[in-house]
Amino acid sequence: MTGDPSDNPAPQPPPLPPVIPPGWNAGPGEAPPVIAPERVAPAAALFEGRLHPMTLAFSTWAVVQKFIIPFIVVLFLGRNQSFSALFFLLLLIIPIAVAVIRYFTFTYRIENGELVTAEGLFGRTERNIPLSRVQDIRIEQGLLHRLFDMADVRIETAGGRGPEASLSVLAKPEAERLRAAIFEQVSIARGTSPATQPQPVSQGHVIRTLSVRELVVAGLTSNQMASVLALLAVGFSLVDDLLPETAAERIGATLGRMAEELFSQGLETHWVQLLAGAFLLVAMGMIFSVTGSILLFYQFTLVRNGEDLHRSFGLLTRRSSSLPRRRIQVLKIEEKMLRRLFHLATLRADTAGSRPDQGEGGTSGHDVLLPAVPRDEVEQMLPEFFPDFERSEAEWKRVSRRAIRRGTAKGSLVCLVLAWGLWTVQEHWIALWPLALIPLVFVLNVLSYRHLGYWMGERFFCTRRGWLSRATHIVPIRNTQAVVIRQTPFDRRHRVATLIVDTAGQANTGGGPRIDNLPWNEALTVARTLARRAAETRYRWKDQADARPTLSHQQAQRFESPS
Amino acid sequence: MDNYPTQPVHPPVSPEAGEPGGPEFLPLDPQVITLWRIQQLIGSAVLMGVLLIPLFVLVANVRGAFLPAAALWILIGLFRAFTFFWYPPRAYRAWGYRIDGKVLETRSGVWFRVVQLLPLSRLQHVDLHRGPIERSLGLASLSLHTAGTVQSAISIPGLEAGLATRLRDQLAAIGGDDAV
């Protein structure tokens, strides 16, 4: 699906770049904007470069880091020391040689609207990445990188599993220059007037920064108990590994004696100890998550610079990411239980290139657009991400009221089964306590029904669900890849169905919008309208006037809770 | 495969495309019932064969297990036989597709109903598949791929081979070039 012959206009001399900008999309009867050739990238490379010489030092260090511990161990504990030293040196030489070859052969350049990387000594590999397909540019600086003002650059497109181009390492200014050049080229290729071309980062429009206080709150409200437990488990296994077996046995015996004493002292002390333990665990969890939050997101800034949404954050490792805002496929406003209590929301965005984080040291923070901001601010920010976000007065629509009945029936069934199970264990009226939960189940279902809804405008489709923890999805309708309606036999009894809007890349937002218990006919109408609008609007984005509409009061209210 | 017929497969699209009064749903080729039955038969044979293994193990180890196990095996076989006759015609009747403006809409499913709508401009690529059984029946199936995550491919089984080829070209032509 790369070239529709009917779209191709007047013939063009072969060596020149295409007259139609890569991202341009022809509507019916519209003439393609012919761009003066001198404004398009000339045939000669605009931007050329190689890895920084520090690459050699960095890759050597990375290799040494990997081998240093086994090397020391072998050197001091091994019998044939000179032999093993030689062996390790040989092991070291191979990856270092690879790095050296990479440094001397790797080149990159921007020409004809493409980023071209080339490497290889004997077999040269050239990779051309059309700039209009770039989804995300990430610049990462570890501590060592910052010491020498170096950076890793990763460029992602929609294809493949990892970054399409990984430039490691470049000097930091060079990395920034490359990033700017890519964005500039994209906008030139798209025929934007020079006035709206991206300016240097410093001149961008700051959407939001996060203070340390906010990061502390964000850390306190994040659910990191699981990580604490994991940490404890690691600690125990470490203790298990490090201590000789006799010591472990002795500790085990001591613990056993302590437990016995506790029991002999009666239950009260036992409970106190348990409570203290739980408190300790929670406190540890808090410290852990606050530290994590600050380490990861220190000095978080979200800047919009033309079309580029630029995030930078991190205390030790500085990360930055450039995301063209038109690449956002789905935006999710996430309010997990704790955060919802504090009226905080997390923004997540997916591009077609999003894929689950697979960094070794846990999350790299790239999956969130904004870690935690007050919920009321989100509405004011939406036009920053979606410049054409509508000022429609449309209200949230609810699903079928049968959702309450079905949910309550389902919950009651669980309660009944539980009560029955307990009854068979012990025939005592206390065993029937799950039945007392049924009214609560009903209330919960009513609440979640009232918070479940969808909203469809001319250009956007939104859904929201959940009462305790809430998720609001916003999808520009042009990003719809398919609409699916599913109806189970149970659904059919109630004449309802589930509507799913499918988009590209849903790794960060955890699935796109999905609405259950929608009346069948309504589902069909909504689905057909969505599909038709998607088919009629262009998916590939065209530059619009850089207007930022402000939100009306009603529109801001649309995202508040209905109660 | 060289000279595709150029006339459209479908009647011209009504102006109120997308509304319930759009074009009629088109059925699959009736031969698909035979195809599904053959596929079900092969599946059943494999399943019943595999189920024989635990049956033998059970019978060899547990005294008096033969009758209930055999009864269960026969019951499963009977159920498969029932669905062999009952299911395919209903699945055939439930299946329909139409091109409504720039949207392909399919509906299918007897117990679990599914409606899929694909804006054709989001089509990434189309696979035309012809297995040995399909070939002997003169059928082909289309897989329409999008860049989506939940439902990245929509397939239309059991089309008459020539129609499938024409449909494929028509779908791509309607879609134009607007994918990721």
XYZ file of C-alpha atoms in Angstrom:
743
model
C 0.000 0.000 0.000
C 2.803 2.408 -0.644
C 1.912 4.044 -3.906
C -1.409 4.707 -5.554
C -0.549 5.406 -9.149
C -3.517 7.763 -9.549
C -2.056 10.016 -6.870
C 1.144 10.601 -8.774
C 1.101 13.988 -10.473
C 3.244 15.468 -13.176
C 6.377 13.544 -14.113
C 9.508 14.490 -12.313
C 13.162 14.015 -13.229
C 14.294 10.822 -11.565
C 17.054 12.027 -9.214
C 14.845 14.673 -7.590
C 12.817 13.941 -4.490
C 9.130 13.179 -4.913
C 6.913 16.169 -5.601
C 4.265 14.823 -3.318
C 5.515 15.101 0.218
C 5.647 11.687 1.866
C 2.882 12.388 4.277
C 0.644 14.179 1.862
C -2.756 12.727 1.265
C -4.934 13.566 -1.653
C -8.567 14.237 -1.063
C -10.954 14.014 -3.974
C -10.493 16.919 -6.320
C -7.649 18.391 -4.320
C -4.478 19.158 -6.140
C -1.277 18.069 -4.441
C 0.687 21.014 -3.104
C 3.707 21.231 -5.321
C 6.663 22.242 -3.273
C 9.421 24.270 -4.724
C 12.328 21.869 -5.223
C 14.777 24.040 -3.321
C 12.679 23.706 -0.192
C 12.593 19.954 -0.380
C 15.701 18.167 0.770
C 18.273 18.489 -1.986
C 19.755 15.354 -3.448
C 22.906 15.857 -1.404
C 22.713 14.797 2.199
C 21.539 17.566 4.481
C 22.843 16.144 7.595
C 25.670 13.752 7.909
C 27.501 12.271 10.769
C 29.235 9.466 12.509
C 29.247 8.162 16.011
C 31.257 10.148 18.502
C 34.780 8.838 19.216
C 33.669 8.315 22.793
C 31.735 5.345 21.416
C 34.989 3.403 21.649
C 35.404 4.189 25.318
C 31.746 3.542 26.080
C 31.531 0.200 24.356
C 34.819 -0.918 25.864
C 33.519 0.045 29.272
C 30.274 -1.846 28.642
C 32.217 -4.968 27.717
C 34.601 -4.647 30.651
C 31.644 -4.128 32.979
C 30.154 -7.408 31.860
C 33.348 -9.380 32.378
C 34.912 -7.688 35.356
C 33.340 -9.752 38.115
C 33.932 -13.196 36.625
C 37.401 -12.002 35.718
C 38.248 -11.040 39.287
C 36.740 -14.219 40.641
C 38.719 -16.385 38.265
C 41.886 -14.384 38.743
C 41.886 -14.747 42.501
C 40.305 -18.118 42.949
C 41.423 -19.954 39.848
C 44.482 -22.156 39.881
C 46.009 -21.473 36.476
C 45.922 -17.709 36.696
C 47.948 -16.675 33.684
C 45.985 -19.002 31.448
C 42.616 -17.759 32.614
C 43.731 -14.141 32.291
C 44.691 -14.828 28.701
C 41.395 -16.538 28.099
C 39.473 -13.542 29.414
C 41.498 -11.117 27.364
C 40.547 -13.128 24.279
C 36.927 -13.013 25.340
C 37.196 -9.257 25.740
C 38.863 -8.658 22.419
C 36.038 -9.978 20.287
C 33.245 -7.643 21.444
C 35.650 -4.723 21.574
C 36.722 -5.432 18.026
C 33.063 -5.512 16.998
C 32.551 -2.130 18.659
C 35.610 -0.672 16.964
C 34.466 -1.883 13.571
C 31.025 -0.484 14.252
C 32.474 2.874 15.164
C 34.598 3.105 12.058
C 31.920 1.923 9.648
C 28.740 3.415 11.057
C 27.445 6.520 9.298
C 24.117 8.244 9.229
C 22.679 10.974 7.071
C 19.428 12.632 6.206
C 18.663 12.870 2.527
C 15.542 12.992 0.414
C 13.328 12.944 3.451
C 14.921 9.790 4.789
C 17.244 8.937 7.580
C 19.853 6.587 6.202
C 22.081 4.553 8.470
C 24.839 2.396 7.092
C 27.182 0.003 8.814
C 29.239 -3.090 8.271
C 32.792 -3.801 7.259
C 32.438 -6.602 4.735
C 28.713 -6.632 4.156
C 27.340 -3.105 4.244
C 23.840 -2.738 5.583
C 21.970 0.402 4.662
C 18.692 1.226 6.257
C 16.441 3.975 4.965
C 13.809 5.279 7.329
C 11.343 7.728 5.779
C 11.187 10.635 8.198
C 7.434 10.861 7.887
C 7.254 7.397 9.425
C 9.233 8.256 12.535
C 7.009 7.658 15.543
C 9.236 8.461 18.442
C 12.770 9.726 19.000
C 14.301 8.858 22.335
C 17.450 10.306 23.782
C 18.860 8.619 26.819
C 21.744 9.665 29.049
C 23.026 7.452 31.817
C 25.255 8.863 34.556
C 28.384 8.123 32.579
C 26.871 9.682 29.479
C 26.094 12.845 31.400
C 29.623 13.038 32.716
C 30.926 13.237 29.146
C 27.882 14.975 27.645
C 27.036 12.003 25.442
C 23.687 10.468 24.573
C 22.084 7.398 23.037
C 19.529 8.085 20.344
C 16.812 5.619 19.435
C 14.439 6.155 16.566
C 11.250 4.154 16.393
C 8.811 3.551 13.584
C 5.650 1.476 13.465
C 7.381 -1.657 12.207
C 9.556 -4.201 13.911
C 10.036 -5.068 17.523
C 12.721 -2.659 18.658
C 14.045 0.729 17.685
C 14.667 0.997 13.960
C 17.839 2.967 14.427
C 19.991 3.017 17.501
C 22.775 5.575 17.512
C 25.070 4.989 20.429
C 26.778 7.243 21.360
C 26.537 10.759 19.991
C 27.538 14.014 21.612
C 24.496 15.486 23.325
C 24.333 18.631 21.140
C 24.651 16.456 18.061
C 21.780 14.269 19.272
C 19.612 17.340 19.794
C 20.587 18.646 16.369
C 19.604 15.345 14.790
C 16.279 15.382 16.568
C 15.579 18.926 15.470
C 16.633 18.104 11.915
C 14.276 15.155 11.724
C 11.350 17.242 12.884
C 12.265 20.121 10.645
C 12.513 17.848 7.641
C 9.195 16.262 8.455
C 7.487 19.602 8.535
C 9.234 20.841 5.394
C 8.212 17.677 3.618
C 4.679 18.261 4.784
C 4.666 21.703 3.293
C 4.257 23.654 6.487
C 4.922 27.313 6.208
C 8.262 28.239 7.737
C 6.511 30.160 10.480
C 5.214 26.977 12.089
C 8.484 25.138 11.808
C 9.768 23.792 15.078
C 11.995 26.135 16.944
C 14.737 24.993 19.283
C 13.489 23.185 22.346
C 14.018 26.171 24.579
C 11.416 28.102 22.646
C 8.768 25.432 22.923
C 5.630 25.883 24.885
C 5.869 24.228 28.306
C 2.752 22.221 28.971
C 3.626 20.947 32.402
C 6.533 20.417 34.731
C 6.401 18.302 37.859
C 7.850 19.495 41.126
C 9.540 17.201 43.634
C 6.505 17.554 45.900
C 4.241 16.321 43.129
C 6.582 13.426 42.447
C 6.454 12.467 46.116
C 2.672 12.444 45.957
C 2.826 10.474 42.732
C 5.124 7.954 44.391
C 2.909 7.664 47.456
C -0.148 6.987 45.324
C 1.459 4.488 43.000
C 0.821 0.858 43.704
C 4.250 -0.445 44.363
C 3.526 -2.946 47.088
C 4.244 -5.672 44.600
C 7.704 -4.320 44.012
C 8.372 -4.249 47.751
C 7.407 -7.879 48.024
C 9.651 -8.646 45.089
C 12.477 -6.756 46.786
C 11.949 -8.724 49.983
C 11.984 -11.969 48.054
C 15.229 -10.969 46.387
C 16.663 -10.054 49.756
C 15.734 -13.414 51.230
C 17.159 -15.337 48.323
C 20.339 -13.269 48.595
C 20.611 -14.077 52.283
C 19.960 -17.670 51.432
C 22.743 -17.690 48.865
C 25.315 -15.761 50.815
C 25.096 -17.329 54.233
C 26.603 -20.742 54.784
C 24.071 -23.449 55.479
C 24.918 -23.787 59.143
C 24.157 -20.098 59.675
C 20.837 -20.470 57.865
C 19.989 -23.397 60.075
C 20.882 -21.447 63.177
C 18.768 -18.499 62.076
C 15.902 -20.835 61.293
C 16.157 -22.342 64.754
C 16.202 -18.884 66.365
C 13.160 -17.828 64.383
C 11.387 -20.998 65.452
C 12.181 -20.332 69.098
C 10.969 -16.758 68.760
C 7.736 -17.959 67.231
C 7.234 -20.407 70.060
C 7.802 -17.674 72.620
C 5.329 -15.459 70.824
C 2.682 -18.113 70.929
C 3.290 -18.807 74.578
C 2.874 -15.117 75.340
C -0.625 -15.256 73.946
C -2.276 -13.845 70.893
C -2.083 -10.163 71.782
C 1.634 -9.766 71.322
C 1.318 -11.818 68.213
C -1.135 -9.352 66.735
C 1.008 -6.405 67.727
C 3.972 -7.953 65.993
C 1.892 -8.683 62.929
C 0.606 -5.126 62.789
C 4.081 -3.737 63.231
C 5.283 -5.984 60.446
C 2.510 -4.845 58.145
C 3.202 -1.213 58.993
C 6.876 -1.708 58.274
C 6.040 -3.264 54.959
C 3.780 -0.377 53.974
C 6.355 2.182 55.085
C 9.013 0.400 53.073
C 6.698 0.346 50.112
C 6.158 4.084 50.391
C 9.844 4.851 50.650
C 10.536 2.558 47.756
C 7.915 4.023 45.466
C 8.723 7.630 46.347
C 12.393 7.007 45.638
C 11.487 5.254 42.421
C 9.217 8.058 41.344
C 11.831 10.727 41.998
C 14.660 8.764 40.403
C 12.634 8.150 37.284
C 10.761 11.408 36.821
C 12.927 14.062 38.489
C 12.537 17.408 36.721
C 9.832 16.081 34.465
C 8.961 18.541 31.736
C 6.497 18.169 28.930
C 7.058 20.710 26.203
C 5.217 21.174 22.969
C 7.387 22.484 20.230
C 5.361 22.775 17.069
C 4.134 19.257 16.474
C 6.664 17.673 18.763
C 5.652 16.619 22.253
C 8.935 16.563 24.073
C 9.346 14.901 27.441
C 12.495 14.893 29.510
C 12.942 13.414 32.944
C 15.190 11.480 35.288
C 17.545 12.107 38.191
C 20.469 9.835 37.400
C 19.593 8.655 33.931
C 18.138 11.530 31.943
C 15.696 10.426 29.328
C 13.952 12.424 26.721
C 11.457 11.470 24.129
C 10.071 13.301 21.147
C 6.660 12.226 20.062
C 4.938 13.911 17.147
C 1.520 14.618 18.570
C -0.303 13.536 15.442
C 1.149 10.085 16.097
C -0.950 9.623 19.195
C -3.345 6.801 18.428
C -5.081 6.553 21.761
C -4.862 8.767 24.817
C -5.770 7.269 28.139
C -6.585 9.246 31.252
C -5.937 6.761 33.984
C -7.129 7.250 37.549
C -6.153 4.293 39.680
C -7.918 3.914 43.005
C -5.384 5.742 45.182
C -4.742 8.466 42.651
C -8.466 8.967 42.208
C -8.754 9.604 45.940
C -6.274 12.432 45.558
C -7.853 13.654 42.303
C -4.777 12.748 40.316
C -4.615 11.306 36.853
C -1.960 9.653 34.725
C -1.848 10.285 31.012
C -0.750 7.512 28.711
C -0.410 7.726 24.980
C 0.149 5.104 22.344
C 1.766 5.495 18.990
C 1.640 2.901 16.253
C 5.175 2.003 17.321
C 4.376 1.446 20.984
C 5.406 -1.850 22.364
C 5.630 -3.110 25.903
C 8.565 -1.793 27.840
C 11.303 -4.360 27.880
C 14.023 -2.486 29.706
C 16.051 -4.586 32.126
C 15.921 -2.215 35.059
C 12.155 -2.085 35.250
C 10.197 0.653 33.575
C 11.893 3.373 31.590
C 9.021 5.792 32.063
C 8.379 6.117 28.354
C 4.968 4.543 28.709
C 3.469 7.571 30.425
C 2.918 10.926 28.825
C 2.435 12.582 32.202
C 2.986 10.591 35.426
C 0.558 12.355 37.733
C -1.254 15.663 37.439
C -4.379 16.991 39.114
C -7.410 15.699 37.282
C -8.889 19.159 36.627
C -5.843 20.218 34.650
C -6.204 17.435 32.126
C -9.098 19.045 30.235
C -7.106 22.197 29.650
C -4.241 20.129 28.274
C -6.187 18.064 25.776
C -5.951 20.614 22.941
C -2.176 20.421 23.289
C -2.317 16.772 22.273
C -5.265 17.015 19.911
C -5.323 20.461 18.310
C -8.634 19.721 16.641
C -10.279 18.494 19.813
C -13.898 19.385 19.488
C -15.871 21.875 21.424
C -18.917 19.764 21.090
C -21.639 20.009 23.685
C -22.449 16.336 23.359
C -23.106 14.515 26.600
C -21.796 11.188 27.743
C -24.133 8.416 26.691
C -24.799 5.544 29.023
C -25.178 1.898 28.124
C -28.210 -0.282 28.663
C -29.606 -0.241 32.208
C -29.546 -3.999 32.033
C -25.860 -3.695 32.850
C -26.874 -3.167 36.496
C -29.075 -6.239 36.552
C -26.511 -8.415 34.846
C -23.657 -7.221 37.022
C -25.677 -7.678 40.185
C -26.781 -11.132 39.113
C -23.199 -12.112 38.409
C -21.934 -10.734 41.735
C -24.806 -12.307 43.662
C -24.050 -15.655 42.118
C -20.481 -15.415 43.367
C -21.779 -14.512 46.853
C -24.233 -17.412 46.803
C -21.598 -19.919 45.779
C -19.276 -18.612 48.479
C -22.002 -18.817 51.133
C -22.906 -22.322 50.036
C -19.281 -23.358 50.187
C -18.870 -21.981 53.698
C -22.155 -23.581 54.758
C -20.950 -27.002 53.727
C -17.824 -26.475 55.821
C -19.678 -25.355 58.904
C -23.430 -25.175 59.288
C -23.611 -21.981 61.258
C -25.464 -18.780 60.388
C -22.155 -16.886 60.455
C -21.175 -18.853 57.364
C -23.822 -16.986 55.414
C -22.052 -13.615 55.667
C -21.381 -13.419 51.901
C -25.127 -12.985 51.406
C -24.926 -9.701 53.292
C -22.672 -8.421 50.501
C -25.400 -8.631 47.871
C -26.785 -5.123 48.522
C -23.225 -3.817 48.311
C -22.805 -5.598 44.983
C -25.927 -3.846 43.758
C -24.685 -0.418 44.863
C -21.308 -1.020 43.230
C -22.982 -2.000 40.004
C -25.175 1.083 40.005
C -22.103 3.247 40.585
C -20.064 1.609 37.892
C -23.055 1.821 35.542
C -23.260 5.534 36.128
C -19.590 5.942 35.298
C -19.652 3.774 32.212
C -20.270 5.638 29.050
C -19.143 6.747 25.657
C -19.168 9.940 23.727
C -18.865 10.397 20.000
C -18.106 13.654 18.277
C -17.240 14.484 14.704
C -13.566 13.690 15.107
C -13.207 11.964 18.454
C -14.574 8.947 20.205
C -14.264 8.655 23.957
C -15.147 5.968 26.438
C -14.842 5.835 30.175
C -15.374 3.113 32.707
C -14.841 2.267 36.339
C -15.889 3.863 39.578
C -13.148 2.997 42.044
C -10.446 3.327 39.474
C -11.312 4.993 36.256
C -10.051 4.925 32.724
C -11.013 7.386 30.018
C -9.915 6.663 26.472
C -9.830 9.283 23.767
C -9.419 8.110 20.188
C -9.273 10.409 17.213
C -11.736 8.714 14.886
C -9.254 8.888 12.006
C -7.100 6.399 13.939
C -9.757 3.712 13.890
C -8.388 0.607 12.208
C -11.450 -1.560 12.683
C -14.627 -1.632 14.722
C -15.818 -4.927 16.144
C -19.101 -5.807 17.813
C -19.259 -9.027 19.797
C -22.364 -10.621 21.225
C -22.324 -13.661 23.464
C -25.452 -15.821 23.867
C -26.014 -14.092 27.231
C -25.687 -10.710 25.587
C -28.273 -11.755 23.054
C -30.821 -12.513 25.775
C -30.492 -8.912 26.874
C -30.175 -7.613 23.313
C -26.844 -5.937 24.093
C -23.341 -6.293 22.708
C -19.735 -5.243 23.260
C -18.222 -2.608 21.018
C -14.468 -2.534 20.485
C -12.625 0.186 18.622
C -9.331 -1.113 17.350
C -6.344 1.131 16.762
C -2.690 0.605 16.060
C -0.359 0.158 19.017
C -2.150 -0.300 22.302
C 0.764 -1.318 24.476
C 0.805 1.645 26.854
C -2.891 2.258 27.204
C -3.727 -1.365 27.871
C -6.244 -1.836 25.130
C -8.298 0.751 23.391
C -11.834 1.792 24.100
C -14.273 -0.983 24.722
C -17.890 -0.639 25.781
C -19.955 -3.504 27.177
C -23.705 -3.788 27.453
C -24.442 -1.461 24.593
C -27.899 -2.071 23.100
C -27.457 -4.036 19.882
C -28.990 -1.498 17.527
C -27.128 1.366 19.125
C -23.890 -0.587 18.844
C -24.502 -1.111 15.136
C -25.251 2.556 14.564
C -22.227 3.728 16.508
C -19.956 1.210 14.812
C -21.154 2.117 11.329
C -20.846 5.813 11.980
C -17.330 5.355 13.362
C -16.222 3.196 10.463
C -17.669 5.568 7.906
C -16.032 8.607 9.463
C -12.743 6.769 9.730
C -12.953 5.803 6.079
C -13.722 9.351 5.043
C -11.046 11.094 7.076
C -7.411 10.783 6.299
C -5.364 8.670 8.622
C -2.074 10.108 7.552
C -1.982 13.404 9.087
C -2.002 16.671 7.220
C -0.791 19.902 8.714
C -3.505 22.037 10.120
C -3.397 25.617 11.151
C -1.622 25.595 14.437
C -4.592 26.902 16.308
C -5.149 25.795 19.842
C -8.832 25.969 20.619
C -9.635 26.541 24.252
C -12.146 24.380 25.975
C -15.605 25.490 26.810
C -16.849 25.057 30.302
C -19.305 22.384 29.263
C -16.612 20.432 27.541
C -14.467 20.519 30.604
C -17.393 19.225 32.589
C -17.867 16.320 30.274
C -14.882 14.595 31.773
C -15.839 15.122 35.340
C -17.708 12.486 37.241
C -21.447 12.533 36.665
C -22.281 12.642 40.353
C -4.532 -14.201 -12.793
C -3.453 -11.807 -15.553
C -6.644 -10.210 -16.795
C -8.905 -9.245 -13.942
C -12.475 -8.452 -14.864
C -12.849 -4.734 -14.484
C -16.522 -4.366 -13.657
C -17.280 -3.848 -9.989
C -18.257 -6.860 -7.970
C -20.942 -4.992 -6.147
C -23.831 -2.799 -7.185
C -23.150 0.933 -6.961
C -23.092 2.275 -3.457
C -26.209 4.010 -2.269
C -25.786 7.643 -1.200
C -26.930 6.931 2.358
C -24.074 4.497 2.748
C -23.456 3.368 6.291
C -27.048 3.672 7.385
C -29.033 0.487 7.918
C -30.585 1.014 4.472
C -27.207 0.404 2.831
C -26.551 -2.369 0.348
C -27.728 -5.889 1.057
C -25.407 -8.316 2.769
C -23.925 -10.778 0.326
C -23.747 -14.455 1.208
C -20.702 -16.681 0.913
C -20.517 -19.371 -1.726
C -22.854 -22.242 -0.665
C -19.944 -24.618 -1.282
C -18.494 -23.303 1.976
C -20.899 -25.605 3.842
C -19.163 -28.588 2.278
C -15.794 -27.035 3.069
C -16.689 -26.539 6.723
C -18.065 -30.079 6.937
C -14.885 -31.561 5.511
C -12.796 -29.448 7.878
C -14.986 -30.468 10.790
C -14.702 -34.121 9.774
C -10.918 -33.942 9.755
C -10.941 -32.131 13.078
C -13.324 -34.692 14.559
C -11.213 -37.608 13.362
C -8.114 -36.110 14.971
C -9.958 -35.259 18.177
C -11.562 -38.684 18.550
C -8.257 -40.351 17.797
C -6.438 -38.271 20.407
C -9.186 -38.936 22.931
C -8.595 -42.664 22.467
C -5.234 -42.338 24.231
C -6.591 -41.315 27.671
C -9.389 -43.822 27.118
C -6.919 -46.686 26.739
C -4.815 -45.470 29.634
C -7.891 -45.304 31.829
C -9.191 -48.690 30.794
C -5.804 -50.326 31.312
C -5.365 -48.915 34.808
C -8.793 -48.610 36.345
C -11.098 -51.596 36.703
C -14.617 -51.004 35.465
C -13.727 -47.741 33.756
C -14.438 -49.040 30.303
C -18.183 -48.464 30.148
C -18.316 -44.866 31.431
C -15.237 -43.863 29.460
C -16.539 -45.399 26.279
C -19.911 -43.785 26.865
C -18.254 -40.398 27.248
C -16.219 -40.992 24.101
C -19.327 -41.925 22.147
C -21.190 -38.941 23.574
C -18.485 -36.565 22.370
C -18.584 -38.319 19.010
C -22.354 -37.909 18.826
C -22.065 -34.220 19.674
C -19.506 -33.761 16.925
C -21.805 -35.607 14.532
C -24.695 -33.389 15.529
C -22.727 -30.198 14.957
C -21.507 -31.696 11.688
C -25.052 -31.631 10.386
C -26.513 -28.774 12.374
C -23.859 -26.071 12.467
C -22.515 -25.378 8.956
C -25.813 -24.375 7.298
C -26.565 -22.007 10.157
C -23.076 -20.560 10.084
C -23.523 -20.085 6.354
C -26.795 -18.238 6.863
C -25.257 -16.083 9.592
C -22.350 -15.072 7.370
C -22.684 -11.973 5.288
C -20.526 -9.181 4.021
C -21.108 -5.951 2.220
C -19.179 -2.978 0.997
C -20.924 0.149 2.081
C -19.206 3.198 0.740
C -15.634 2.853 1.929
C -16.426 0.391 4.688
C -16.396 -3.377 4.568
C -18.854 -4.866 7.012
C -18.984 -8.551 7.860
C -21.328 -10.345 10.203
C -20.984 -13.910 11.362
C -21.478 -16.331 14.205
C -24.289 -18.593 15.285
C -23.839 -18.594 19.044
C -21.330 -15.805 19.369
C -22.261 -13.086 16.936
C -19.550 -10.854 15.574
C -19.850 -7.780 13.398
C -16.634 -6.364 11.999
C -16.325 -3.053 10.247
C -13.191 -2.185 8.352
C -12.652 1.270 6.884
C -11.056 0.173 3.636
C -8.614 3.044 3.602
C -6.982 1.413 6.659
C -6.282 -1.811 4.806
C -2.615 -2.762 5.063
C -2.588 -5.810 2.862
C -4.869 -8.582 1.678
C -4.026 -12.283 1.677
C -5.793 -14.597 -0.712
C -5.551 -18.129 0.541
C -6.452 -21.362 -1.262
C -5.908 -24.606 0.592
C -6.108 -28.010 -1.102
C -9.709 -28.605 -0.064
C -10.699 -25.069 -0.984
C -9.060 -25.512 -4.366
C -10.935 -28.698 -5.105
C -14.186 -26.899 -4.290
C -13.243 -23.819 -6.305
C -13.121 -21.602 -3.239
C -10.722 -19.063 -1.779
C -10.587 -17.041 1.422
C -9.472 -13.474 1.978
C -7.595 -12.139 5.005
C -7.734 -8.380 5.352
C -4.976 -6.998 7.523
C -5.057 -3.692 9.357
C -2.553 -2.074 11.682
C -4.861 -2.755 14.624
C -3.908 -4.646 17.746
C -7.065 -6.384 18.957
C -8.331 -7.405 15.560
C -5.468 -7.077 13.145
C -6.980 -9.353 10.514
C -10.504 -9.889 9.282
C -11.069 -12.937 7.139
C -13.819 -13.818 4.715
C -13.897 -17.571 4.116
C -15.455 -19.485 1.278
C -15.607 -17.089 -1.631
C -15.801 -18.311 -5.177
C -12.201 -18.141 -6.414
C -12.745 -15.646 -9.225
C -14.899 -13.456 -7.021
C -12.254 -13.491 -4.300
C -9.644 -12.209 -6.746
C -11.924 -9.459 -8.006
C -12.998 -8.544 -4.494
C -9.401 -8.284 -3.389
C -8.572 -5.867 -6.178
C -11.712 -3.877 -5.568
C -11.043 -3.582 -1.847
C -7.515 -2.348 -2.431
C -8.757 0.112 -5.050
C -11.414 1.576 -2.757
C -8.947 1.848 0.085
C -6.344 3.924 -1.665
C -3.146 4.702 0.161
C -3.777 5.817 3.687
C -2.455 3.175 6.027
C 0.126 3.654 8.776
